[in-house]
Coordinates of C-alpha atoms and ligand atoms in Angstrom, one line a residue:
M1 CA -11.7 43.9 -12.9
S2 CA -8.6 42.5 -11.3
A3 CA -7.3 39.1 -12.5
L4 CA -8.4 36.0 -10.7
K5 CA -5.9 34.7 -8.2
P6 CA -4.6 31.3 -9.2
L7 CA -5.8 28.2 -7.2
K8 CA -2.7 26.8 -5.5
K9 CA -3.8 25.8 -2.0
A10 CA -5.9 22.9 -0.7
V11 CA -7.2 22.1 2.8
L12 CA -7.8 18.5 3.7
P13 CA -9.8 18.0 6.9
V14 CA -9.0 14.7 8.5
A15 CA -9.9 15.4 12.1
G16 CA -13.3 13.7 12.2
L17 CA -13.9 10.7 14.6
G18 CA -15.0 8.3 11.9
T19 CA -17.6 6.7 14.2
R20 CA -19.3 4.9 11.3
F21 CA -16.2 2.8 10.9
L22 CA -15.6 1.8 14.5
P23 CA -14.0 -0.4 15.7
A24 CA -11.6 -0.1 12.7
T25 CA -11.1 3.6 13.3
K26 CA -10.5 3.3 17.1
A27 CA -6.7 3.4 16.6
L28 CA -6.5 3.8 12.8
A29 CA -7.2 7.0 11.0
K30 CA -10.2 6.6 8.6
E31 CA -8.2 8.3 5.9
M32 CA -5.6 5.6 6.1
L33 CA -8.0 2.9 5.1
P34 CA -6.8 1.6 1.8
V35 CA -8.8 1.2 -1.4
V36 CA -6.9 -1.5 -3.3
D37 CA -3.4 -0.6 -2.3
R38 CA -3.4 3.1 -1.4
P39 CA -4.9 5.0 1.5
L40 CA -7.9 7.4 0.9
I41 CA -5.7 10.4 1.7
Q42 CA -3.3 9.5 -1.1
Y43 CA -6.1 9.6 -3.7
A44 CA -7.2 13.1 -2.4
V45 CA -3.6 14.5 -2.6
D46 CA -3.1 13.0 -6.1
E47 CA -6.4 14.5 -7.3
A48 CA -5.4 17.9 -5.9
R49 CA -1.9 17.8 -7.5
A50 CA -3.6 16.9 -10.8
A51 CA -5.5 20.2 -10.5
G52 CA -2.3 22.2 -10.0
I53 CA -2.4 22.5 -6.2
E54 CA 1.0 23.1 -4.8
Q55 CA 0.4 23.8 -1.1
F56 CA -1.5 21.4 1.3
C57 CA -2.9 21.8 4.8
L58 CA -4.0 18.8 6.6
I59 CA -6.4 19.5 9.5
T60 CA -5.5 16.7 11.9
G61 CA -6.7 15.5 15.3
R62 CA -5.9 12.8 17.9
G63 CA -4.8 9.5 16.4
K64 CA -4.0 10.9 13.0
T65 CA -0.2 11.0 13.0
S66 CA 0.1 8.0 10.6
I67 CA -1.3 10.3 7.9
V68 CA 1.7 12.7 8.4
E69 CA 4.1 9.7 8.4
H70 CA 2.6 8.6 5.1
F71 CA 3.8 11.7 3.4
D72 CA 7.3 11.6 4.8
V73 CA 10.3 10.1 3.0
A74 CA 10.9 6.6 4.3
Y75 CA 14.6 6.6 3.8
E76 CA 15.4 3.1 5.2
L77 CA 12.5 1.5 3.3
E78 CA 13.6 3.1 0.0
K79 CA 17.2 1.9 0.6
T80 CA 16.0 -1.6 1.3
L81 CA 13.8 -1.6 -1.8
E82 CA 16.7 -0.5 -3.9
E83 CA 19.0 -3.2 -2.5
R84 CA 16.4 -5.8 -3.3
G85 CA 15.9 -4.6 -6.8
K86 CA 12.2 -3.7 -6.2
L87 CA 12.5 -0.7 -8.5
D88 CA 8.9 -0.4 -9.7
I89 CA 7.5 0.1 -6.2
L90 CA 10.4 2.4 -5.3
A91 CA 9.6 4.6 -8.3
E92 CA 6.0 4.7 -7.2
L93 CA 7.0 5.8 -3.7
R94 CA 9.3 8.5 -5.1
A95 CA 6.7 9.8 -7.4
M96 CA 4.3 10.4 -4.5
A97 CA 7.0 12.3 -2.5
M98 CA 5.9 15.8 -1.5
E99 CA 7.9 18.8 -2.4
P100 CA 9.8 19.9 0.8
G101 CA 7.7 22.4 2.7
S102 CA 4.6 21.9 0.6
M103 CA 2.5 20.2 3.3
V104 CA 1.7 21.6 6.7
T105 CA -0.6 20.3 9.4
V106 CA -2.8 22.1 11.8
R107 CA -4.4 20.5 14.8
Q108 CA -8.1 20.7 15.4
Q109 CA -8.1 20.0 19.1
V110 CA -11.8 19.3 19.4
P111 CA -13.9 18.0 16.4
M112 CA -16.5 20.8 16.5
G113 CA -17.5 20.4 12.9
L114 CA -16.3 20.8 9.4
G115 CA -16.7 24.6 9.5
H116 CA -14.5 24.8 12.6
A117 CA -11.9 22.5 10.9
I118 CA -11.7 24.9 8.0
W119 CA -11.4 27.9 10.2
C120 CA -8.4 26.2 11.9
A121 CA -6.6 26.6 8.5
R122 CA -7.1 30.4 8.4
A123 CA -3.4 31.3 8.7
F124 CA -2.6 28.9 5.8
I125 CA -5.4 30.3 3.7
G126 CA -4.5 34.0 4.2
D127 CA -6.0 36.0 1.3
D128 CA -6.0 33.2 -1.3
P129 CA -8.7 31.1 -2.9
F130 CA -8.5 27.5 -1.8
A131 CA -9.8 24.0 -2.5
I132 CA -11.2 21.7 0.1
L133 CA -11.1 17.9 -0.4
L134 CA -12.8 15.6 2.0
P135 CA -10.8 12.4 1.6
D136 CA -13.6 10.0 2.5
D137 CA -15.4 11.1 -0.7
L138 CA -13.4 9.1 -3.2
M139 CA -13.7 10.3 -6.8
L140 CA -13.4 8.1 -9.9
C141 CA -13.2 10.7 -12.7
E142 CA -11.4 10.8 -16.1
E143 CA -10.3 14.4 -15.2
S144 CA -9.5 15.1 -11.5
C145 CA -12.7 16.4 -9.9
T146 CA -10.7 19.3 -8.3
A147 CA -9.3 20.1 -11.7
Q148 CA -12.9 20.3 -13.0
L149 CA -13.7 22.8 -10.2
A150 CA -10.6 24.8 -10.9
T151 CA -11.7 25.2 -14.6
A152 CA -15.1 26.3 -13.5
Y153 CA -13.5 28.8 -11.0
R154 CA -11.5 30.3 -13.9
E155 CA -14.8 30.7 -15.9
T156 CA -17.0 32.1 -13.2
G157 CA -14.7 33.5 -10.4
G158 CA -15.9 33.2 -6.8
N159 CA -17.0 30.0 -5.1
V160 CA -17.7 26.7 -6.9
V161 CA -18.8 23.5 -5.2
A162 CA -19.1 20.0 -6.8
I163 CA -22.7 18.8 -6.8
E164 CA -24.8 15.8 -7.6
E165 CA -28.5 14.9 -7.6
V166 CA -29.7 12.4 -4.9
P167 CA -33.1 10.9 -4.3
R168 CA -35.2 13.3 -2.2
D169 CA -35.4 11.0 0.8
R170 CA -31.6 11.2 1.2
V171 CA -31.1 15.0 1.1
N172 CA -31.1 15.2 4.9
R173 CA -27.5 13.8 4.8
Y174 CA -26.0 16.7 2.8
G175 CA -25.7 20.4 2.2
V176 CA -28.5 21.3 -0.3
L177 CA -28.6 24.0 -3.0
D178 CA -31.4 26.6 -3.3
V179 CA -31.1 27.2 -7.1
A180 CA -31.2 30.6 -8.6
E181 CA -30.6 29.4 -12.2
D182 CA -29.9 26.0 -13.5
K183 CA -27.6 26.3 -16.6
G184 CA -26.9 22.6 -16.9
R185 CA -23.2 22.0 -16.0
L186 CA -23.2 25.1 -13.8
V187 CA -25.9 26.1 -11.3
S188 CA -26.0 29.5 -9.8
V189 CA -27.0 29.4 -6.1
K190 CA -29.2 31.7 -4.0
G191 CA -29.1 29.8 -0.8
L192 CA -27.7 26.7 1.0
V193 CA -29.2 24.5 3.7
E194 CA -27.4 21.8 5.7
K195 CA -29.2 18.5 6.2
P196 CA -32.8 19.7 5.6
A197 CA -35.7 17.4 6.1
P198 CA -36.8 16.1 2.6
E199 CA -40.2 17.9 2.7
V200 CA -38.6 21.4 3.2
A201 CA -35.4 20.9 1.1
P202 CA -35.1 23.6 -1.6
S203 CA -33.9 21.0 -4.2
N204 CA -32.3 17.6 -4.5
L205 CA -28.9 19.0 -5.6
T206 CA -26.4 18.2 -2.9
I207 CA -22.8 19.3 -2.2
I208 CA -20.2 16.6 -2.2
G209 CA -16.8 16.8 -0.5
R210 CA -15.1 19.0 -3.1
Y211 CA -15.0 22.8 -3.0
V212 CA -13.2 25.9 -4.3
L213 CA -13.9 28.8 -1.8
M214 CA -12.9 32.4 -1.4
P215 CA -11.0 33.3 1.8
E216 CA -13.8 35.6 3.0
V217 CA -15.6 32.4 4.2
I218 CA -13.2 32.4 7.2
G219 CA -14.7 35.6 8.6
H220 CA -18.2 34.0 8.6
L221 CA -16.9 30.8 10.2
A222 CA -15.2 32.8 12.9
R223 CA -18.6 33.6 14.4
M224 CA -18.7 29.9 15.6
E225 CA -22.4 29.7 15.1
R226 CA -23.6 26.2 15.8
G227 CA -25.8 24.6 13.1
A228 CA -27.2 21.2 12.2
G229 CA -26.0 18.5 14.7
N230 CA -24.8 21.4 17.0
E231 CA -21.7 21.6 14.9
V232 CA -20.0 24.6 13.2
Q233 CA -21.2 23.9 9.7
L234 CA -19.2 24.9 6.6
T235 CA -22.5 25.1 4.7
D236 CA -23.7 27.9 7.0
G237 CA -20.5 29.9 6.5
M238 CA -20.7 29.4 2.7
A239 CA -24.3 30.5 2.7
R240 CA -23.3 33.9 4.0
L241 CA -21.1 34.5 1.0
I242 CA -24.0 34.3 -1.4
G243 CA -25.0 37.7 -2.7
T244 CA -21.6 39.2 -2.0
Q245 CA -19.6 36.9 -4.4
P246 CA -20.4 34.5 -7.2
F247 CA -21.5 31.1 -6.0
H248 CA -22.0 28.1 -8.3
G249 CA -22.6 24.4 -8.1
L250 CA -20.8 22.3 -10.7
R251 CA -22.3 19.0 -12.0
Y252 CA -18.9 17.2 -12.1
E253 CA -18.2 14.4 -14.5
G254 CA -17.4 11.1 -12.8
R255 CA -18.5 9.0 -9.8
R256 CA -18.3 9.5 -6.1
F257 CA -17.9 6.8 -3.5
D258 CA -18.8 7.6 0.1
C259 CA -15.9 5.8 1.8
G260 CA -17.1 7.0 5.2
D261 CA -19.9 4.5 4.8
K262 CA -19.2 0.7 4.8
A263 CA -21.2 -0.1 1.7
G264 CA -19.7 2.8 -0.2
F265 CA -16.2 1.8 0.8
L266 CA -16.7 -1.8 -0.3
E267 CA -18.1 -0.7 -3.7
A268 CA -15.1 1.6 -4.1
Q269 CA -12.8 -1.4 -3.7
I270 CA -14.5 -3.2 -6.5
A271 CA -14.8 -0.2 -8.8
F272 CA -11.1 0.8 -8.4
A273 CA -9.8 -2.8 -8.7
L274 CA -11.8 -3.2 -11.9
K275 CA -10.0 -0.1 -13.3
R276 CA -6.6 -1.8 -12.7
P277 CA -5.3 -4.0 -15.5
D278 CA -3.2 -6.0 -13.0
M279 CA -6.3 -6.8 -10.9
A280 CA -9.4 -6.7 -13.1
P281 CA -9.3 -10.3 -14.4
A282 CA -8.9 -11.8 -11.0
V283 CA -11.7 -9.6 -9.5
R284 CA -14.1 -10.4 -12.4
E285 CA -13.4 -14.1 -11.8
F286 CA -14.1 -14.1 -8.1
L287 CA -17.1 -11.8 -8.4
K288 CA -18.9 -14.6 -10.4
R289 CA -19.0 -16.6 -7.2
Y290 CA -21.3 -14.0 -5.6
S291 CA -23.8 -13.2 -8.3
Ligands
UTP1 P1 -17.9 13.2 8.6 O1 -19.2 13.8 8.6 O2 -17.7 12.1 7.7 O3 -17.5 12.8 10.1 O4 -16.9 14.4 8.3 P2 -16.5 11.8 10.6 O5 -16.2 12.1 12.0 O6 -15.2 11.8 9.7 O7 -17.1 10.4 10.4 P3 -18.4 9.7 11.1 O8 -19.6 10.4 10.5 O9 -18.3 9.9 12.6 O10 -18.3 8.2 10.7 C1 -16.7 14.9 7.0 C2 -15.2 15.4 6.9 O11 -15.0 16.4 7.8 C3 -13.9 16.2 8.6 C4 -13.8 14.7 8.6 O12 -12.4 14.3 8.9 C5 -14.2 14.3 7.2 O13 -13.1 14.6 6.3 N1 -14.2 16.7 10.0 C6 -15.4 16.6 10.5 C7 -13.2 17.4 10.7 O14 -12.0 17.5 10.2 N2 -13.5 17.9 11.9 C8 -14.7 17.9 12.4 O15 -14.9 18.4 13.5 C9 -15.7 17.2 11.7

């Protein structure tokens, strides 16, 4: 058997309309909404880097240029910070600077669904395995969630998606696993269904916004078959890989916050602030006023 190709590429789709966050997202990219003091997209890029990812592809759309600006070097700002002696924040900005040439953007002209967004990255993906991170799923994990997937990929080869259990009445919001064998941390998969009605869902194990996929998924997405919500669904493309390549779900360790949802976004603010030594005491104090 030939050696596994290393996982070095990540695709970050940010072309969605963010309708659940209107009017905030009318002129502002959802992925630029900050949790404490950094935008959602920054958490996703940091998580991917912690997993050894070296090449990034942002799938952008209308109104998303501020995301690209965010990853550029702000020369005048850095110079001013230096002159004013604000060296801590300057060091932080420099630490997040991208390696020149390591980030590309591709435009998804029409938001036809997540599967279509990933297909738009086909030239970037080429023949390599790749991670996908949906930045509105914000992960609070000791070890980067993408790093956990990368480890599982090295164990099993093939496709690995991060999964969690949800109450049955909520499975219709997610891609759901049809389980071949549940081995605990890893689950081998015999089918996938996008947004099934609870009464016909094959399980309550759902896919969250973290994936490691093989490049062959692109050929299936290229059929442009419309699925749930009349969108080109990534889940449908992934389902076609099953039987031809290994496909596993990984029960990741950590917590997910759905920051595409208002309540999830607010909870993330509290959870992330409580993890910060510079903020936790003040946040604990003010929270007393609301209990
Ligand atoms: P969502 O289902 O959260 O859709 O997309 P959305 O448009 O961002 O937000 P709502 O539901 O209208 O509030 C999941 C991920 O897929 C990307 C989104 O940017 C997000 O990261 N996506 C979705 C695309 O890039 N293109 C699409 O056509 C659809």
